PDB file of C-alpha atoms in Angstrom:
ATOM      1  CA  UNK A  21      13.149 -30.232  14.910  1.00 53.00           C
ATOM      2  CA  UNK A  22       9.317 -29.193  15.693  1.00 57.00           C
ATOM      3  CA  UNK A  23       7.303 -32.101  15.965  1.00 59.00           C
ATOM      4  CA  UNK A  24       3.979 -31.583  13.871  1.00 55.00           C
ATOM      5  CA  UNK A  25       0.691 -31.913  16.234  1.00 57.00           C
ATOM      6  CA  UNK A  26      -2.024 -34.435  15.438  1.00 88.00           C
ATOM      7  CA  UNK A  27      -4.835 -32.060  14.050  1.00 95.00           C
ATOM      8  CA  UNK A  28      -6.958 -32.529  10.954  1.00 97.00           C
ATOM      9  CA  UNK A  29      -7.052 -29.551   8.557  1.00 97.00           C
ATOM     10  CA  UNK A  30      -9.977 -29.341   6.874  1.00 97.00           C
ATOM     11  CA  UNK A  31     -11.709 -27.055   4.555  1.00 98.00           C
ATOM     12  CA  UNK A  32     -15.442 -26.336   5.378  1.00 98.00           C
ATOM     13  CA  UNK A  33     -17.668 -24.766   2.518  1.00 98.00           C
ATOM     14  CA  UNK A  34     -20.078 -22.701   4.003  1.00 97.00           C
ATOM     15  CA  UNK A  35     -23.136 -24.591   3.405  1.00 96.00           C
ATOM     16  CA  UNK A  36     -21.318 -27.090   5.749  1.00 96.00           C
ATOM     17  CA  UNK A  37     -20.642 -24.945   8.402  1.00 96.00           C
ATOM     18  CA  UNK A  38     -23.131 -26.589  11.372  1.00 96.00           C
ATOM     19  CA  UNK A  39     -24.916 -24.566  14.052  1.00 97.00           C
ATOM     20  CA  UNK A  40     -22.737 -26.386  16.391  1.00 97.00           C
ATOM     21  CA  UNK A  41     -19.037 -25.875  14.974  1.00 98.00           C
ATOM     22  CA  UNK A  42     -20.262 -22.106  14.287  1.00 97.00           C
ATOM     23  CA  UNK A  43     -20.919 -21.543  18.038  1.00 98.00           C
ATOM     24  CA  UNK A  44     -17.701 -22.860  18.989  1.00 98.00           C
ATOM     25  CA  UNK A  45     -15.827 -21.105  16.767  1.00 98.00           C
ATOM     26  CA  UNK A  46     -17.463 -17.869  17.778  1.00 98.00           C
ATOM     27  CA  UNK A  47     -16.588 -18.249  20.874  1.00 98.00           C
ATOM     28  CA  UNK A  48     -13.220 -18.915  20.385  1.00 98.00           C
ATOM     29  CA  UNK A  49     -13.009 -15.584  17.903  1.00 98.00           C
ATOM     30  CA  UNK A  50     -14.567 -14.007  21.145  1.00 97.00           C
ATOM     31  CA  UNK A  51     -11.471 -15.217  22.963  1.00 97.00           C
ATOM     32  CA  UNK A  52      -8.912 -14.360  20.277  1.00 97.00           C
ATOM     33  CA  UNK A  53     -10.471 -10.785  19.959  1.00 96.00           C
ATOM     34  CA  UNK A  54     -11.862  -9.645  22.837  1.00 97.00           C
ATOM     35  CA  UNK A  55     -11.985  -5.834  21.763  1.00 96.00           C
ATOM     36  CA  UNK A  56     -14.482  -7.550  18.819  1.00 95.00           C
ATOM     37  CA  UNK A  57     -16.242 -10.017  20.992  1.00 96.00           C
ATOM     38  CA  UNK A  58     -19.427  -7.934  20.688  1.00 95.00           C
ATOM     39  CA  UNK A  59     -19.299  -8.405  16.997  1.00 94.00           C
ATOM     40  CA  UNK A  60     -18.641 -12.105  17.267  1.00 96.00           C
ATOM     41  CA  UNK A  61     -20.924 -13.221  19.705  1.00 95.00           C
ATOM     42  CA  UNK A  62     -22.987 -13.295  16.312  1.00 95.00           C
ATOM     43  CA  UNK A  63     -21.316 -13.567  13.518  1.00 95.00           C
ATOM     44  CA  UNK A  64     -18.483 -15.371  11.662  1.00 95.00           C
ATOM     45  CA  UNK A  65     -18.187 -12.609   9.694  1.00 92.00           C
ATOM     46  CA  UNK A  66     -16.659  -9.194   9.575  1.00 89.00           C
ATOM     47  CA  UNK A  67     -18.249  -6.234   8.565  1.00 81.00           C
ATOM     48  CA  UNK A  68     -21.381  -7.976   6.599  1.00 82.00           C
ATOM     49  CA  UNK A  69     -18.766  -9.970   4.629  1.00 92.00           C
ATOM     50  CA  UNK A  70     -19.280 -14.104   5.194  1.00 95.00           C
ATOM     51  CA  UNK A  71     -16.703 -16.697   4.623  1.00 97.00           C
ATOM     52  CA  UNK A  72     -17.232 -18.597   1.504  1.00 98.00           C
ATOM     53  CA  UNK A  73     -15.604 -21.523   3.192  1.00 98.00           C
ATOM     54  CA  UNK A  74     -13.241 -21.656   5.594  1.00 98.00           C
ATOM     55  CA  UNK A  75     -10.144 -23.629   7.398  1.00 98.00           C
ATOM     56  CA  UNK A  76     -10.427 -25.462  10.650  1.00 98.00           C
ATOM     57  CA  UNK A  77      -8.155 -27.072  12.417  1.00 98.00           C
ATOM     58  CA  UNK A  78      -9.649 -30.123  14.851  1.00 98.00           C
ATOM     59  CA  UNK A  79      -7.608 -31.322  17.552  1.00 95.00           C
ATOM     60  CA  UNK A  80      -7.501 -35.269  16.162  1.00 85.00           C
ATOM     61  CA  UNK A  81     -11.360 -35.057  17.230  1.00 87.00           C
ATOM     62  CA  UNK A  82     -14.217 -32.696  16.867  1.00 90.00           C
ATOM     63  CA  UNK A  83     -12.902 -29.591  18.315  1.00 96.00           C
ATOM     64  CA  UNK A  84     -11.942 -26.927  16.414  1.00 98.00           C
ATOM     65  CA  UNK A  85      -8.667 -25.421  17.854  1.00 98.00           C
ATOM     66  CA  UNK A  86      -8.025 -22.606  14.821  1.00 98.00           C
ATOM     67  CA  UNK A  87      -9.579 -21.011  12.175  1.00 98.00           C
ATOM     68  CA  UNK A  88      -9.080 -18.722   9.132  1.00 98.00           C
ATOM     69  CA  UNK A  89     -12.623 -18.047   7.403  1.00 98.00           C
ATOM     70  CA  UNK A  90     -11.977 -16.972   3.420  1.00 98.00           C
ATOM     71  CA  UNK A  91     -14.260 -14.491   1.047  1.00 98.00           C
ATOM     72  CA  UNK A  92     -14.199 -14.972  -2.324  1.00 98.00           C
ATOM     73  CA  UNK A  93     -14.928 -12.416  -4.138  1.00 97.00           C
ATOM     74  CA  UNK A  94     -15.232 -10.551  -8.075  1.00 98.00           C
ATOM     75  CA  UNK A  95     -13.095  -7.504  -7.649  1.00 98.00           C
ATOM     76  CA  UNK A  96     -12.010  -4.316  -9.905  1.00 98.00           C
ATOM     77  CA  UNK A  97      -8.693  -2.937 -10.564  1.00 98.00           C
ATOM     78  CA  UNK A  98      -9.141  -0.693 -12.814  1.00 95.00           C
ATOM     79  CA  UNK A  99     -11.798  -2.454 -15.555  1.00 93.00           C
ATOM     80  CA  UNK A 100     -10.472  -5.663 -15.236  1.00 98.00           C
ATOM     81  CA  UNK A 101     -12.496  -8.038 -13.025  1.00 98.00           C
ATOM     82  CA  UNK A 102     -10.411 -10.892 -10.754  1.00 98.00           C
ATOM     83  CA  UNK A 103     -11.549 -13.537  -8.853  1.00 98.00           C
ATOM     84  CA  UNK A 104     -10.154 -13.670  -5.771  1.00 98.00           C
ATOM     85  CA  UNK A 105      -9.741 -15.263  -2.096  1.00 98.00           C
ATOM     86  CA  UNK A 106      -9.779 -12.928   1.393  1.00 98.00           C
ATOM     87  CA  UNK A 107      -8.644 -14.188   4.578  1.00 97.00           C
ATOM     88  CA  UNK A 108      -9.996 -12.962   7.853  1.00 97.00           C
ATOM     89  CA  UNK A 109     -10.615 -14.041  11.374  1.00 96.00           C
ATOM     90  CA  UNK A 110      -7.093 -15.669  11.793  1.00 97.00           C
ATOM     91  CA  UNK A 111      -6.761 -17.393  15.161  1.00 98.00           C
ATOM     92  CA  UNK A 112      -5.194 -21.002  16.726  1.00 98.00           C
ATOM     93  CA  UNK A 113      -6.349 -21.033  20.400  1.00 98.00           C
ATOM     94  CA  UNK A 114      -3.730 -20.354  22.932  1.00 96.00           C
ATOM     95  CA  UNK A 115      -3.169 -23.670  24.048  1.00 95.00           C
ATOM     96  CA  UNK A 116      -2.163 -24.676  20.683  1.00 96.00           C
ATOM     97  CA  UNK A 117       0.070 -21.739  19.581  1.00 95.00           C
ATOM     98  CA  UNK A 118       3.885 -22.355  18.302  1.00 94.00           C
ATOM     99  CA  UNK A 119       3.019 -25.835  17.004  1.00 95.00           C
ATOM    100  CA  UNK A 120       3.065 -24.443  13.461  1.00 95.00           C
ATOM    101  CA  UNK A 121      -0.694 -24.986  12.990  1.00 97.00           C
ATOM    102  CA  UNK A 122      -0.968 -21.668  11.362  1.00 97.00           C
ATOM    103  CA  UNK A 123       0.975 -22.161   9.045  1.00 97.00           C
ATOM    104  CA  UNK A 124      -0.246 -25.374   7.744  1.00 97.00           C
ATOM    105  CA  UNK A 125      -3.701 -23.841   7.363  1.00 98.00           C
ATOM    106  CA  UNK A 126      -2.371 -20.937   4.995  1.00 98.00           C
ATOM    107  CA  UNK A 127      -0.747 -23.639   2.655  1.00 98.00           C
ATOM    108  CA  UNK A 128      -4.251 -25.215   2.489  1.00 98.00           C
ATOM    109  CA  UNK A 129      -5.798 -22.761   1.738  1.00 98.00           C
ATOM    110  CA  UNK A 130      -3.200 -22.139  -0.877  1.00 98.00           C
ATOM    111  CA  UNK A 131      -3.793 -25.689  -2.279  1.00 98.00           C
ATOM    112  CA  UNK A 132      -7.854 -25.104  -2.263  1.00 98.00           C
ATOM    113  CA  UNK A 133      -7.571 -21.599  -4.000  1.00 98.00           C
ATOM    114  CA  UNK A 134      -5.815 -23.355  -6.903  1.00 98.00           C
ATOM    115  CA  UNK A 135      -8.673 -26.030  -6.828  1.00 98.00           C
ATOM    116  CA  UNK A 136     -10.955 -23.332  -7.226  1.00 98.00           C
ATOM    117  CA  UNK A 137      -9.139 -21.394  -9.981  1.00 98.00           C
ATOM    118  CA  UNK A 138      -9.162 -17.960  -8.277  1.00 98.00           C
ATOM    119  CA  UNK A 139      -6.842 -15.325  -9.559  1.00 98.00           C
ATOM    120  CA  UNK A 140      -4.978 -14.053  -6.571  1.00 98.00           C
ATOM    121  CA  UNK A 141      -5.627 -13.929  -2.714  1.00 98.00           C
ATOM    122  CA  UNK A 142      -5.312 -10.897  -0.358  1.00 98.00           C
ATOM    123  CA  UNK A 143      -4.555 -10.141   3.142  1.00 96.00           C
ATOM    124  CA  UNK A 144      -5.023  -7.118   5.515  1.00 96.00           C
ATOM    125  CA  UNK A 145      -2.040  -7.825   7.496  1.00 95.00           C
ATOM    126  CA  UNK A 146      -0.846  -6.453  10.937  1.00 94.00           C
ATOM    127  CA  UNK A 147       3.020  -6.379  11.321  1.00 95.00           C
ATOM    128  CA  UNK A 148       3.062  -9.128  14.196  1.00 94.00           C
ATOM    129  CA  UNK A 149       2.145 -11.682  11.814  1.00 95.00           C
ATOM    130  CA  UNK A 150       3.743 -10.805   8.618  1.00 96.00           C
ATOM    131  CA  UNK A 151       6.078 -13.652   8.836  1.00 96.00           C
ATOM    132  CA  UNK A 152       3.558 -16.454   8.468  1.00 96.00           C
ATOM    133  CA  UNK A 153       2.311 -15.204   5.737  1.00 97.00           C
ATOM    134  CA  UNK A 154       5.784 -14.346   3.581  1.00 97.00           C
ATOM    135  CA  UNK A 155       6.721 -17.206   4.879  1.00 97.00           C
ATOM    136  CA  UNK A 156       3.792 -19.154   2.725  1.00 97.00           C
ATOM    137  CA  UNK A 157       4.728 -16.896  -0.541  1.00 97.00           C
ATOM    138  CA  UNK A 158       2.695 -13.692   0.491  1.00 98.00           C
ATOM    139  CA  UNK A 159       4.154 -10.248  -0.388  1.00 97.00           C
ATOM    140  CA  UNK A 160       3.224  -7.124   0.969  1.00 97.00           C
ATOM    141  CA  UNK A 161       2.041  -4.438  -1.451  1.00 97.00           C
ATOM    142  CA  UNK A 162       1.472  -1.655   1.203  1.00 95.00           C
ATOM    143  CA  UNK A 163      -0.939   0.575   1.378  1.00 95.00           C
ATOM    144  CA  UNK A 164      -2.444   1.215  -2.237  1.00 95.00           C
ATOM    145  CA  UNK A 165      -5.433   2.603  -2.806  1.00 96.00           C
ATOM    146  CA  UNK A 166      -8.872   0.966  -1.895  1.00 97.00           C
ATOM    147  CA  UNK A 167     -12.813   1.341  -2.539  1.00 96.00           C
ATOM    148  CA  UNK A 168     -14.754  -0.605   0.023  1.00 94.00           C
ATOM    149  CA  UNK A 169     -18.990  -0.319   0.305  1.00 91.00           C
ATOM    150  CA  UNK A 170     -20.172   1.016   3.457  1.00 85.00           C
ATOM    151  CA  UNK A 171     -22.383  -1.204   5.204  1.00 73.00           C
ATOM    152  CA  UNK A 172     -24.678   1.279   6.557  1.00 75.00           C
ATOM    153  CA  UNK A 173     -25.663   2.892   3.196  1.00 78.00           C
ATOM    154  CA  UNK A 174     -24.033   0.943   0.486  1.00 79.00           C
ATOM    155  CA  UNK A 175     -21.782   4.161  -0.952  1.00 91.00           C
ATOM    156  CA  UNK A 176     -18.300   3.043  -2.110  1.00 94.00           C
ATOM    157  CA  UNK A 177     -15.249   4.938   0.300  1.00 94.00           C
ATOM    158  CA  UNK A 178     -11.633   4.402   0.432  1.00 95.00           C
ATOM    159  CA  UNK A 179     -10.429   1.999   2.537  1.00 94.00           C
ATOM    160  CA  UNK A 180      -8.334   3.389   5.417  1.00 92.00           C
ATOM    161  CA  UNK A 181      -4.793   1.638   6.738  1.00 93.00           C
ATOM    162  CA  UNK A 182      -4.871   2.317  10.247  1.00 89.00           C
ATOM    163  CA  UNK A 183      -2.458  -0.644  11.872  1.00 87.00           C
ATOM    164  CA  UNK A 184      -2.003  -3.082   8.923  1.00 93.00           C
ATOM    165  CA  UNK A 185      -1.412  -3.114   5.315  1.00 94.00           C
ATOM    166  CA  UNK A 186      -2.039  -5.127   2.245  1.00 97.00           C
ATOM    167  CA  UNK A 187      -0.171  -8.918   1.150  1.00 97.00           C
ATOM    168  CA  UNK A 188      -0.369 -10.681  -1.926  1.00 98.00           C
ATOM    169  CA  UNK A 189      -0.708 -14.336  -3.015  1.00 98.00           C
ATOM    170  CA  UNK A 190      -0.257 -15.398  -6.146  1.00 98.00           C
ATOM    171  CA  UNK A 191      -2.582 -18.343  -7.734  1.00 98.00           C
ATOM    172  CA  UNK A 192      -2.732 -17.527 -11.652  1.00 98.00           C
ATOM    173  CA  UNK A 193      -1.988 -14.172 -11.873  1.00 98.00           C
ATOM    174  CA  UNK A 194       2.006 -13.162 -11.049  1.00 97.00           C
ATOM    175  CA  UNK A 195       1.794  -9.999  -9.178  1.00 97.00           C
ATOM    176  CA  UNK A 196      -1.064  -7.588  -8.022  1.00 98.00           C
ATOM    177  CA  UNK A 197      -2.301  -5.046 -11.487  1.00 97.00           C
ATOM    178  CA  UNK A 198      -1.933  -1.696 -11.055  1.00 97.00           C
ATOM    179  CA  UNK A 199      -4.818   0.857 -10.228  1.00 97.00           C
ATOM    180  CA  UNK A 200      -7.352   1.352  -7.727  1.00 97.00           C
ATOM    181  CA  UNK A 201      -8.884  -2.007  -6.419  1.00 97.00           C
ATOM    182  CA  UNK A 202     -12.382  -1.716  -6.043  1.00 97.00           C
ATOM    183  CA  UNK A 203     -13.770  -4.732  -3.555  1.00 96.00           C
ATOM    184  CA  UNK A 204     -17.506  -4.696  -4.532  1.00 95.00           C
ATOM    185  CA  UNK A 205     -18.640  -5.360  -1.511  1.00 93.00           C
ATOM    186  CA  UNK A 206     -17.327  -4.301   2.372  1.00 91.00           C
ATOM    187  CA  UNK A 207     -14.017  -5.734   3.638  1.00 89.00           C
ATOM    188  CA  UNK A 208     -13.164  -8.691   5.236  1.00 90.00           C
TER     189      UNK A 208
END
């Protein structure tokens, strides 16, 4: 039987999110992602698109050891608007890998969703880590088809699936509506 680590998961509105706990976690993206370190030697973010709030998980003290940063967002699907939740910038430092950290961060974030009454979350997932995220209820819905804005000149394109595609979660509406999804914004 895994033993659970002492770590506090806690969720971290933005407005919260100190200059101090930023840097750190920036560098530890930097570390995760090394092909993106460029990009997060300054931001949180990804592609011009901010957390909302975000999960961190401290190692019984004040350092952070993971992090999953969320986006909530008013999307389209067809002309129905949903509120929903976007996870990006997944990482649990090396150190503290295997210790099913992850895991207990995506059922928080779960739990806080539900506070917050959003509609559904989604996921650009890569297949190496599908299975902590069906795991937590997620469902992959492939590769359907996607508006994003550009960041450079605000024009909506599709949305390309290179390496990863799409998962599901749930909250108060059952299963993802058909149509085009239109994020309103860049991706996360």
């Amino acid at each position: 039987m895994m033993t659970e680590p002492k770590v506090n998961i806690v969720v971290v509105p933005e407005h919260d999110f100190n200059p101090a706990l930023d840097a750190k976690v920036r560098e530890q993206l930097c570390q995760a992602f090394p092909h993106s370190a460029w990009y997060f030697q300054d931001s949180r973010g990804w592609k011009g698109a901010m957390p909302t709030w975000s999960v961190v998980a401290f190692d019984g003290g004040d350092e952070p050891i993971a992090h999953i940063g969320i986006v909530e967002r008013v999307i389209t699907i067809e002309s129905a608007s949903y509120s929903i939740f976007g996870i990006q910038n997944v990482y649990v430092t090396a150190a503290w890998r295997g210790k099913g950290i992850a895991s207990r961060m995506v059922h928080a974030i779960a739990v806080e969703a539900e506070k917050r009454s959003l509609d559904f979350g989604l996921l650009f997932c890569r297949p190496h880590v599908e299975a902590l995220y069906v795991n937590a209820g997620w469902e992959s819905v492939g590769k359907p088809c996607i508006y994003v804005l550009e960041s450079e000149n605000h024009h909506e394109v599709p949305r390309p699936f290179i390496h990863d595609s799409l998962f599901f979660k749930s909250i108060k509406v059952s299963s993802l509506p058909p149509g085009c999804i239109h994020f309103n914004g860049p991706d996360w």
